[in-house]
Amino acid sequence: MVFGIFGSKVERLKKAVRQRYGQHEPRKDAMIRLLQMGDLEAYRAVLSRFTVNCDSPHWDEKEKSWLAGRLLERTGDAALLQALDELLMTGERLNQALSVAQRLMGRDQFNAQVQAAFEKRLGDHRAVDACVELIAAMGEIGGDTARRGGLAAVRDHTDEVILAGLAILEKAEGEGVAEALYNVAFDPLQMPRVVRRAGQVIATLELVDPEGRNELTEALAEDFELQGGRLVART
């Protein structure tokens, strides 16, 4: 690696890739040069393009789509897979990286990586957006992975993460789902929008309260009622 007074070549190209303003050609040129290098440091730098939005939505989308296409041509590149792993563990705005990783990794590897990243980042207030994106990815995986991810998410303390978990549990079934949903709906410390959303999921799934509560909270009373041990929407 060649170093100069302005830092390494990769560092300078990374700065160009992440430039939010100006023409798109310098960003694309920097991406091309990093892809030509093709080592771990270069992949880390070029993948950082996914984590920033430039001032032109048109070019932002085109550049990210172009980059995704070039990365998908590199099946079996160990350095690229490692850089993707690292980004999922530490980065923000993960949707494009998740899409690329899903297509480059085997199903089992991708599922395991998403779960590991989610478990690592859950509870970090600096990673709320990343957690929401990882939860959505777990929902797409489905099955027990989605259920366990949803159950973990609704125990978080951030509204956005809890709401993402509720969206997954709305399509889930199995052990712990009813208990978790009712705990959110009757939690006096939850925000009203979270409580109401939990109530909607419970009503949709027609779940019986495992604890048999017989009094509604103020946040639930306007839109729901208790019938036969379960929460139902008022008509």
Coordinates of C-alpha atoms in Angstrom, one line a residue:
M1 CA 0.0 0.0 0.0
V2 CA 1.4 3.4 -1.0
F3 CA 1.0 6.2 1.6
G4 CA 1.3 9.9 1.0
I5 CA 0.7 13.1 2.8
F6 CA -3.1 12.7 2.1
G7 CA -3.3 9.1 3.3
S8 CA -3.4 5.8 1.5
K9 CA -4.8 5.4 -2.0
V10 CA -7.7 3.4 -0.7
E11 CA -8.5 6.0 1.8
R12 CA -8.6 8.7 -0.8
L13 CA -10.8 6.6 -3.1
K14 CA -13.1 5.8 -0.2
K15 CA -13.5 9.5 0.5
A16 CA -14.4 10.1 -3.2
V17 CA -16.9 7.2 -3.1
R18 CA -18.6 8.7 -0.1
Q19 CA -18.8 12.2 -1.5
R20 CA -22.4 13.4 -1.1
Y21 CA -22.3 16.3 -3.4
G22 CA -21.1 17.1 -6.9
Q23 CA -21.1 15.1 -10.1
H24 CA -21.5 11.3 -10.1
E25 CA -18.5 10.5 -12.3
P26 CA -15.8 10.9 -9.6
R27 CA -17.8 8.5 -7.4
K28 CA -18.2 6.0 -10.1
D29 CA -14.5 6.3 -11.1
A30 CA -13.5 5.7 -7.5
M31 CA -15.7 2.6 -7.3
I32 CA -14.2 1.2 -10.5
R33 CA -10.7 1.7 -9.2
L34 CA -11.5 0.0 -5.9
L35 CA -13.1 -2.9 -7.6
Q36 CA -10.0 -3.3 -9.8
M37 CA -7.9 -3.6 -6.6
G38 CA -10.2 -6.3 -5.3
D39 CA -8.6 -6.8 -1.9
L40 CA -10.2 -6.7 1.5
E41 CA -9.4 -3.1 2.2
A42 CA -10.7 -2.0 -1.2
Y43 CA -13.9 -3.9 -0.7
R44 CA -14.5 -2.3 2.6
A45 CA -14.1 1.1 1.0
V46 CA -16.3 0.4 -2.0
L47 CA -19.1 -1.1 0.1
S48 CA -19.2 2.1 2.1
R49 CA -20.9 3.6 -0.9
F50 CA -24.0 1.7 0.2
T51 CA -24.0 3.5 3.5
V52 CA -24.3 7.1 2.3
N53 CA -26.9 8.9 0.2
C54 CA -25.7 11.5 -2.3
D55 CA -27.7 14.7 -2.9
S56 CA -29.3 13.4 -6.2
P57 CA -31.7 10.5 -5.5
H58 CA -31.6 9.6 -9.2
W59 CA -27.8 9.1 -9.2
D60 CA -27.7 7.7 -5.7
E61 CA -30.0 4.8 -6.8
K62 CA -28.3 4.3 -10.2
E63 CA -24.8 4.2 -8.6
K64 CA -25.8 1.7 -5.9
S65 CA -27.6 -0.5 -8.4
W66 CA -24.5 -0.4 -10.6
L67 CA -22.3 -1.3 -7.7
A68 CA -24.5 -4.2 -6.6
G69 CA -24.5 -5.6 -10.2
R70 CA -20.7 -5.5 -10.3
L71 CA -20.4 -7.2 -6.9
L72 CA -22.8 -9.9 -7.9
E73 CA -20.4 -10.9 -10.7
R74 CA -17.8 -11.9 -8.0
T75 CA -19.2 -15.2 -6.8
G76 CA -16.9 -17.0 -4.4
D77 CA -14.6 -14.0 -3.6
A78 CA -13.6 -14.6 0.0
A79 CA -12.4 -11.0 0.6
L80 CA -15.7 -9.6 -0.6
L81 CA -17.7 -12.0 1.6
Q82 CA -15.6 -11.0 4.6
A83 CA -16.1 -7.3 3.8
L84 CA -19.9 -7.9 3.6
D85 CA -19.8 -9.7 6.9
E86 CA -18.0 -6.8 8.5
L87 CA -20.4 -4.3 7.1
L88 CA -23.5 -6.1 8.4
M89 CA -21.9 -6.2 11.8
T90 CA -21.0 -2.5 12.0
G91 CA -22.5 -0.5 9.1
E92 CA -25.7 1.5 8.6
R93 CA -28.1 1.6 5.7
L94 CA -27.8 -2.1 5.1
N95 CA -30.5 -2.9 2.6
Q96 CA -28.3 -3.0 -0.5
A97 CA -25.5 -4.9 1.3
L98 CA -28.1 -7.4 2.6
S99 CA -29.4 -7.9 -0.9
V100 CA -25.9 -8.6 -2.3
A101 CA -25.0 -10.8 0.6
Q102 CA -28.1 -12.9 0.2
R103 CA -27.3 -13.6 -3.4
L104 CA -23.6 -14.3 -3.0
M105 CA -23.7 -16.4 0.2
G106 CA -25.3 -19.8 0.6
R107 CA -28.6 -19.8 2.3
D108 CA -27.3 -21.2 5.6
Q109 CA -24.4 -18.8 5.7
F110 CA -26.6 -15.8 5.0
N111 CA -29.1 -16.8 7.6
A112 CA -26.4 -17.3 10.2
Q113 CA -24.8 -14.0 9.4
V114 CA -28.0 -12.0 9.6
Q115 CA -28.9 -13.5 12.9
A116 CA -25.4 -12.9 14.3
A117 CA -25.4 -9.3 13.2
F118 CA -28.8 -8.8 14.7
E119 CA -27.9 -10.3 18.0
K120 CA -24.7 -8.2 18.2
R121 CA -26.4 -4.9 17.4
L122 CA -29.7 -5.3 19.2
G123 CA -29.9 -2.8 22.1
D124 CA -27.3 -0.4 20.6
H125 CA -29.1 2.9 20.3
R126 CA -26.6 3.9 17.6
A127 CA -27.7 1.0 15.4
V128 CA -31.5 1.4 15.4
D129 CA -31.9 1.7 11.6
A130 CA -29.5 -1.3 11.0
C131 CA -31.5 -3.4 13.5
V132 CA -34.7 -2.6 11.7
E133 CA -33.2 -3.6 8.4
L134 CA -31.8 -6.8 9.9
I135 CA -35.2 -7.6 11.5
A136 CA -36.8 -7.2 8.1
A137 CA -34.3 -9.6 6.6
M138 CA -35.0 -12.2 9.2
G139 CA -38.7 -11.8 8.4
E140 CA -38.0 -12.6 4.8
I141 CA -36.1 -15.7 5.9
G142 CA -39.2 -16.7 7.8
G143 CA -39.8 -19.7 10.0
D144 CA -38.2 -20.0 13.4
T145 CA -35.6 -17.4 12.4
A146 CA -38.3 -14.8 12.0
R147 CA -40.1 -15.8 15.1
R148 CA -37.0 -15.7 17.3
G149 CA -36.0 -12.4 15.8
G150 CA -39.4 -10.9 16.4
L151 CA -39.5 -12.1 20.0
A152 CA -36.1 -10.5 20.6
A153 CA -37.0 -7.3 18.9
V154 CA -40.2 -6.7 21.0
R155 CA -38.1 -6.8 24.2
D156 CA -36.0 -3.9 23.0
H157 CA -36.5 -0.4 24.3
T158 CA -36.7 1.5 21.0
D159 CA -40.0 2.0 19.4
E160 CA -38.8 1.5 15.8
V161 CA -37.2 -1.8 16.7
I162 CA -40.3 -3.0 18.6
L163 CA -42.6 -2.1 15.8
A164 CA -40.4 -3.9 13.3
G165 CA -40.6 -7.0 15.6
L166 CA -44.3 -6.7 15.8
A167 CA -44.5 -6.7 12.0
I168 CA -42.6 -10.0 11.9
L169 CA -44.7 -11.6 14.7
E170 CA -47.9 -10.7 12.8
K171 CA -46.9 -13.4 10.4
A172 CA -45.5 -15.8 12.9
E173 CA -46.7 -18.6 15.2
G174 CA -45.3 -20.8 17.8
E175 CA -44.0 -20.7 21.4
G176 CA -43.8 -17.4 23.1
V177 CA -45.6 -15.3 20.5
A178 CA -48.9 -14.7 22.4
E179 CA -47.0 -14.0 25.7
A180 CA -44.7 -11.5 24.1
L181 CA -47.4 -9.7 22.3
Y182 CA -49.7 -9.3 25.3
N183 CA -46.7 -8.2 27.4
V184 CA -46.1 -5.3 24.9
A185 CA -49.8 -4.4 24.7
F186 CA -50.2 -4.2 28.5
D187 CA -46.8 -2.6 29.3
P188 CA -47.6 0.7 31.0
L189 CA -44.2 2.1 29.9
Q190 CA -44.8 1.6 26.1
M191 CA -45.8 4.5 23.8
P192 CA -49.5 4.4 22.8
R193 CA -48.6 3.8 19.1
V194 CA -46.6 0.7 20.1
V195 CA -49.4 -0.6 22.4
R196 CA -52.1 -0.1 19.7
R197 CA -49.9 -1.9 17.1
A198 CA -49.4 -4.8 19.4
G199 CA -53.2 -4.9 20.0
Q200 CA -53.7 -5.0 16.2
V201 CA -51.4 -7.9 15.8
I202 CA -53.1 -9.8 18.7
A203 CA -56.5 -9.2 17.2
T204 CA -55.4 -10.3 13.8
L205 CA -53.9 -13.5 15.1
E206 CA -56.9 -14.1 17.5
L207 CA -54.5 -14.9 20.3
V208 CA -55.7 -15.7 23.9
D209 CA -53.9 -13.9 26.7
P210 CA -51.8 -16.5 28.6
E211 CA -52.2 -14.4 31.8
G212 CA -55.9 -13.9 31.4
R213 CA -55.9 -10.2 32.1
N214 CA -59.4 -8.7 32.6
E215 CA -58.8 -5.0 32.5
L216 CA -57.8 -2.8 29.5
T217 CA -55.3 -0.1 29.8
E218 CA -56.2 3.4 28.7
A219 CA -54.1 3.1 25.5
L220 CA -56.1 0.0 24.5
A221 CA -59.6 0.8 25.7
E222 CA -60.6 3.1 22.8
D223 CA -59.9 0.5 20.0
F224 CA -60.1 -2.9 21.7
E225 CA -62.1 -4.9 24.1
L226 CA -61.7 -8.2 25.9
Q227 CA -63.8 -11.2 24.9
G228 CA -63.3 -14.7 26.1
G229 CA -59.8 -14.1 27.3
R230 CA -58.5 -12.4 24.2
L231 CA -58.2 -8.9 22.8
V232 CA -60.4 -8.1 19.9
A233 CA -60.9 -4.9 17.9
R234 CA -64.0 -2.9 18.6
T235 CA -66.5 -2.8 15.7

